[in-house]
Short mmCIF file of C-alpha atoms and ligand atoms in Angstrom, two decimals:
data_model
loop_
_atom_site.label_atom_id
_atom_site.label_comp_id
_atom_site.label_asym_id
_atom_site.label_seq_id
_atom_site.Cartn_x
_atom_site.Cartn_y
_atom_site.Cartn_z
CA UNK A 1 20.68 18.15 -17.61
CA UNK A 2 17.29 17.96 -20.34
CA UNK A 3 15.35 20.70 -21.08
CA UNK A 4 11.96 20.15 -19.73
CA UNK A 5 9.52 20.49 -22.82
CA UNK A 6 11.92 18.29 -25.05
CA UNK A 7 10.72 15.07 -26.92
CA UNK A 8 6.73 15.82 -24.90
CA UNK A 9 4.04 14.35 -26.49
CA UNK A 10 1.50 17.62 -27.72
CA UNK A 11 -0.91 16.08 -26.33
CA UNK A 12 0.73 15.03 -22.58
CA UNK A 13 2.08 18.78 -23.45
CA UNK A 14 -1.35 20.05 -23.42
CA UNK A 15 -2.41 17.92 -20.38
CA UNK A 16 0.61 18.90 -18.08
CA UNK A 17 -1.00 22.48 -18.55
CA UNK A 18 -4.11 21.50 -17.65
CA UNK A 19 -2.60 19.52 -14.21
CA UNK A 20 -1.20 22.79 -13.57
CA UNK A 21 -4.02 25.31 -14.32
CA UNK A 22 -6.28 23.01 -12.18
CA UNK A 23 -4.03 22.60 -9.34
CA UNK A 24 -4.00 26.29 -8.24
CA UNK A 25 -5.48 25.62 -5.28
CA UNK A 26 -4.28 24.07 -2.22
CA UNK A 27 -7.31 21.58 -1.99
CA UNK A 28 -6.32 20.84 -6.29
CA UNK A 29 -3.45 19.85 -4.63
CA UNK A 30 -4.08 17.09 -1.66
CA UNK A 31 -4.78 13.59 -3.24
CA UNK A 32 -6.22 11.50 -0.50
CA UNK A 33 -5.74 7.59 -1.04
CA UNK A 34 -8.83 6.09 -0.73
CA UNK A 35 -7.23 2.76 0.59
CA UNK A 36 -10.15 0.58 2.43
CA UNK A 37 -11.51 -2.51 1.80
CA UNK A 38 -15.39 -2.04 0.72
CA UNK A 39 -16.92 0.69 -2.12
CA UNK A 40 -19.07 1.32 1.45
CA UNK A 41 -16.11 2.66 2.90
CA UNK A 42 -14.94 4.72 0.12
CA UNK A 43 -18.65 6.13 -0.18
CA UNK A 44 -18.86 6.55 3.22
CA UNK A 45 -14.97 8.88 3.28
CA UNK A 46 -16.04 10.54 0.41
CA UNK A 47 -19.52 11.93 1.73
CA UNK A 48 -17.72 12.74 4.93
CA UNK A 49 -14.98 14.77 2.74
CA UNK A 50 -17.02 16.70 0.63
CA UNK A 51 -16.33 20.21 0.07
CA UNK A 52 -12.93 19.52 1.48
CA UNK A 53 -10.91 17.50 -0.88
CA UNK A 54 -11.37 17.44 -4.51
CA UNK A 55 -9.51 15.12 -5.60
CA UNK A 56 -9.01 11.26 -4.73
CA UNK A 57 -6.70 8.37 -5.60
CA UNK A 58 -7.97 4.47 -5.87
CA UNK A 59 -5.51 1.77 -5.58
CA UNK A 60 -5.56 -1.95 -5.39
CA UNK A 61 -7.56 -2.64 -2.58
CA UNK A 62 -10.69 -0.60 -3.98
CA UNK A 63 -10.17 -1.46 -7.35
CA UNK A 64 -10.79 -4.99 -6.43
CA UNK A 65 -13.71 -4.36 -4.44
CA UNK A 66 -16.13 -2.61 -6.90
CA UNK A 67 -13.35 0.55 -6.85
CA UNK A 68 -13.52 1.12 -10.90
CA UNK A 69 -17.09 1.60 -11.11
CA UNK A 70 -17.23 3.94 -8.69
CA UNK A 71 -13.74 5.82 -10.28
CA UNK A 72 -16.16 6.84 -13.31
CA UNK A 73 -19.08 8.13 -11.18
CA UNK A 74 -17.03 10.28 -9.25
CA UNK A 75 -15.15 11.58 -12.41
CA UNK A 76 -18.36 11.92 -14.41
CA UNK A 77 -19.41 14.08 -11.22
CA UNK A 78 -16.16 16.31 -11.53
CA UNK A 79 -14.38 14.91 -9.26
CA UNK A 80 -10.67 13.99 -10.07
CA UNK A 81 -9.22 10.28 -9.56
CA UNK A 82 -5.70 9.58 -10.11
CA UNK A 83 -5.72 5.36 -10.36
CA UNK A 84 -2.77 4.13 -9.18
CA UNK A 85 -2.61 0.91 -11.34
CA UNK A 86 1.62 0.64 -11.15
CA UNK A 87 1.54 -0.97 -14.56
CA UNK A 88 4.11 -2.84 -15.78
CA UNK A 89 4.12 -5.43 -18.62
CA UNK A 90 4.87 -6.13 -22.02
CA UNK A 91 4.47 -2.93 -24.16
CA UNK A 92 1.37 -3.93 -25.92
CA UNK A 93 -0.45 -4.87 -23.22
CA UNK A 94 0.29 -2.10 -21.51
CA UNK A 95 -0.60 0.37 -24.38
CA UNK A 96 -4.20 -1.47 -24.79
CA UNK A 97 -4.40 -1.10 -20.97
CA UNK A 98 -3.88 2.94 -21.00
CA UNK A 99 -6.51 3.32 -24.25
CA UNK A 100 -8.48 1.34 -21.85
CA UNK A 101 -8.02 3.84 -18.72
CA UNK A 102 -7.89 6.45 -21.17
CA UNK A 103 -11.67 6.45 -21.77
CA UNK A 104 -12.64 6.47 -18.85
CA UNK A 105 -11.98 9.94 -17.55
CA UNK A 106 -9.28 9.32 -15.06
CA UNK A 107 -7.29 12.22 -14.45
CA UNK A 108 -4.14 10.46 -13.48
CA UNK A 109 -2.13 6.75 -13.73
CA UNK A 110 0.87 5.44 -12.50
CA UNK A 111 3.59 3.11 -14.01
CA UNK A 112 6.53 1.85 -13.37
CA UNK A 113 9.23 4.05 -14.53
CA UNK A 114 10.65 1.42 -16.72
CA UNK A 115 11.13 3.74 -20.49
CA UNK A 116 10.10 0.65 -22.80
CA UNK A 117 6.67 0.93 -20.47
CA UNK A 118 6.58 4.64 -20.23
CA UNK A 119 7.26 5.27 -23.63
CA UNK A 120 4.14 2.54 -25.10
CA UNK A 121 1.84 4.32 -22.26
CA UNK A 122 2.59 7.69 -24.08
CA UNK A 123 1.89 6.52 -27.45
CA UNK A 124 -1.37 4.54 -26.44
CA UNK A 125 -2.47 7.90 -23.98
CA UNK A 126 -2.01 10.80 -27.08
CA UNK A 127 -4.78 12.66 -27.45
CA UNK A 128 -6.87 12.09 -24.37
CA UNK A 129 -6.52 14.16 -21.09
CA UNK A 130 -4.60 11.42 -19.15
CA UNK A 131 -1.44 12.37 -17.47
CA UNK A 132 0.71 9.65 -16.95
CA UNK A 133 2.50 9.06 -14.03
CA UNK A 134 6.31 7.78 -13.15
CA UNK A 135 6.64 5.79 -9.99
CA UNK A 136 10.45 5.79 -9.20
CA UNK A 137 11.22 3.97 -6.23
CA UNK A 138 8.40 3.20 -4.21
CA UNK A 139 8.24 5.40 -0.47
CA UNK A 140 8.07 2.36 1.19
CA UNK A 141 12.04 1.14 0.36
CA UNK A 142 14.64 2.44 1.51
CA UNK A 143 18.97 1.75 0.16
CA UNK A 144 18.55 -2.12 1.57
CA UNK A 145 15.12 -2.99 0.28
CA UNK A 146 16.60 -1.29 -3.26
CA UNK A 147 19.77 -3.75 -3.30
CA UNK A 148 17.53 -6.58 -2.24
CA UNK A 149 15.97 -5.86 -5.27
CA UNK A 150 18.62 -5.83 -7.55
CA UNK A 151 19.43 -2.61 -8.42
CA UNK A 152 23.54 -1.41 -8.09
CA UNK A 153 21.80 2.38 -7.42
CA UNK A 154 21.04 3.54 -3.84
CA UNK A 155 17.13 4.62 -4.14
CA UNK A 156 18.31 8.20 -4.51
CA UNK A 157 20.21 7.97 -7.49
CA UNK A 158 17.67 5.58 -9.16
CA UNK A 159 14.77 8.17 -8.76
CA UNK A 160 16.79 10.88 -10.75
CA UNK A 161 17.76 8.27 -13.56
CA UNK A 162 14.18 7.23 -13.96
CA UNK A 163 13.04 10.58 -13.34
CA UNK A 164 15.09 11.88 -16.55
CA UNK A 165 13.96 8.60 -17.97
CA UNK A 166 10.83 9.83 -17.68
CA UNK A 167 10.73 13.08 -18.79
CA UNK A 168 12.51 11.93 -21.94
CA UNK A 169 9.64 9.39 -22.33
CA UNK A 170 7.27 12.42 -22.85
CA UNK A 171 5.31 11.88 -19.52
CA UNK A 172 3.26 14.04 -17.43
CA UNK A 173 5.02 13.18 -13.92
CA UNK A 174 6.42 11.26 -11.49
CA UNK A 175 5.71 9.59 -8.11
CA UNK A 176 8.40 10.04 -5.47
CA UNK A 177 9.05 10.64 -1.73
CA UNK A 178 8.60 14.65 -1.07
CA UNK A 179 12.41 13.95 0.19
CA UNK A 180 13.47 13.48 -3.64
CA UNK A 181 10.77 15.88 -4.46
CA UNK A 182 13.34 19.56 -5.08
CA UNK A 183 16.27 17.21 -6.97
CA UNK A 184 13.54 15.95 -8.67
CA UNK A 185 12.00 19.20 -9.60
CA UNK A 186 15.66 20.64 -10.49
CA UNK A 187 15.39 17.17 -13.79
CA UNK A 188 12.44 18.06 -14.73
CA UNK A 189 11.39 21.15 -14.79
CA UNK A 190 8.25 23.46 -13.39
CA UNK A 191 6.02 21.63 -15.74
CA UNK A 192 5.76 18.16 -15.33
CA UNK A 193 3.17 16.94 -11.70
CA UNK A 194 5.38 15.68 -8.99
CA UNK A 195 3.25 14.05 -6.55
CA UNK A 196 4.67 13.10 -3.50
CA UNK A 197 3.53 10.08 -1.01
CA UNK A 198 5.01 9.26 2.19
CA UNK A 199 3.10 12.41 4.05
CA UNK A 200 2.75 12.38 7.46
CA UNK A 201 2.24 15.25 9.35
CA UNK A 202 4.16 15.25 12.76
CA UNK A 203 3.49 12.81 15.26
CA UNK A 204 1.70 10.62 12.73
CA UNK A 205 2.12 6.87 12.62
CA UNK A 206 4.60 5.95 9.53
CA UNK A 207 3.14 2.43 8.96
CA UNK A 208 5.53 0.95 6.45
CA UNK A 209 6.46 3.58 5.38
CA UNK A 210 10.11 4.41 4.66
CA UNK A 211 11.02 8.03 2.99
CA UNK A 212 8.50 10.14 4.30
CA UNK A 213 7.83 14.18 5.21
CA UNK A 214 5.41 16.47 6.63
CA UNK A 215 2.35 18.33 4.45
CA UNK A 216 4.23 21.73 4.35
CA UNK A 217 7.89 20.29 3.76
CA UNK A 218 6.87 18.20 0.77
CA UNK A 219 5.65 21.87 -0.27
CA UNK A 220 8.32 23.30 0.57
CA UNK A 221 9.91 20.75 -1.95
CA UNK A 222 8.45 21.36 -5.08
CA UNK A 223 5.65 18.85 -5.01
CA UNK A 224 2.49 19.94 -7.19
CA UNK A 225 0.18 17.28 -5.43
CA UNK A 226 0.19 15.12 -2.04
CA UNK A 227 -0.98 12.26 -1.95
CA UNK A 228 -2.44 10.94 1.64
CA UNK A 229 -3.63 7.74 3.02
CA UNK A 230 -4.12 6.88 6.07
CA UNK A 231 -3.63 9.88 8.30
CA UNK A 232 -6.38 10.60 6.14
CA UNK A 233 -8.57 7.79 6.00
CA UNK A 234 -7.87 5.90 9.17
CA UNK A 235 -8.41 9.32 10.86
CA UNK A 236 -11.85 9.06 13.77
CA UNK A 237 -12.70 13.21 11.97
CA UNK A 238 -11.25 12.63 8.62
CA UNK A 239 -12.98 15.70 8.01
CA UNK A 240 -10.93 17.36 10.97
CA UNK A 241 -7.46 16.34 9.81
CA UNK A 242 -7.60 16.81 6.24
CA UNK A 243 -8.35 20.69 7.07
CA UNK A 244 -5.18 20.65 9.50
CA UNK A 245 -3.43 18.83 6.34
CA UNK A 246 -4.36 21.78 3.66
CA UNK A 247 -4.15 24.40 6.18
CA UNK A 248 0.13 22.78 6.75
CA UNK A 249 0.16 22.95 3.01
CA UNK A 250 -0.98 26.71 2.72
CA UNK A 251 1.23 27.44 5.94
CA UNK A 252 4.36 26.87 3.45
O1 C5P B 301 -1.44 5.73 3.31
P1 C5P B 301 -0.26 6.43 3.19
O2 C5P B 301 -0.41 8.08 3.15
O3 C5P B 301 0.56 5.86 3.20
O4 C5P B 301 -0.24 5.86 1.56
C1 C5P B 301 -0.02 6.41 0.16
C2 C5P B 301 -0.68 5.88 -1.01
O5 C5P B 301 0.27 6.31 -1.63
C3 C5P B 301 -0.60 4.51 -0.85
O6 C5P B 301 -1.62 4.15 -1.30
C4 C5P B 301 0.55 3.98 -1.42
O7 C5P B 301 0.03 2.77 -2.17
C5 C5P B 301 0.48 4.97 -2.76
N1 C5P B 301 2.50 5.41 -3.01
C6 C5P B 301 2.88 5.18 -2.37
N2 C5P B 301 4.50 4.98 -2.66
C7 C5P B 301 4.56 5.69 -3.57
C8 C5P B 301 3.55 4.92 -4.66
C9 C5P B 301 1.95 5.02 -4.24
O8 C5P B 301 3.00 4.83 -1.10
N3 C5P B 301 5.63 5.31 -4.60
#
């Protein structure tokens, strides 16, 4: 089993310390996925969640609807932003993208956990505060989806293999299902962020997510951060749902 601190670039290591330190309250550990179609909707959601949520994830949908400037604006006011770009390209293109994103003041950035891609990204982020997260296997994929994508591993094995590769590449954390968080934590050690989407409070709609876990169980499984999108953003009373999820996380 690899040692948690082996092969870590100093800048990424320092940043991981920062992430851990900042993530000392449950509020710091809840990341709300701003998966909404317009800037107006995003601004409304952030207003409604003011004081309850302080960490947002911006992905494809909002990024291509003016969300990148909004991300910069929120970050400059002290709100933490996880830019979910799931980068994958040739090393040089990924490196140039990471350098540009590092200058935007983002807290977290995702890329697919391919060893060469991760190494290029870690090199490019060196000296910045950006925490790089490796996406292992999407939480919307089950065993058949992974076979259809041409992999010879089952999702669990693939997640563990990619977690080990992320650790060796010097990444700041892993994105995986909270079902796998316990096993991933054993591989990556206590310092890396283990960020888990696919969170569903009891009784809520699963949507396209297949490997889902409740907020309390995700915390018990060793997640450092929970990503919650539709259960909060799609709710009539977003603030009440976010508060209920935070209560459930605290109860764990
Ligand atoms: O709405 P929901 O809670 O399912 O949102 C989860 C968010 O996390 C989505 O924005 C999705 O793109 C993202 N995500 C995921 N699985 C991953 C990585 C990111 O669901 N492995």
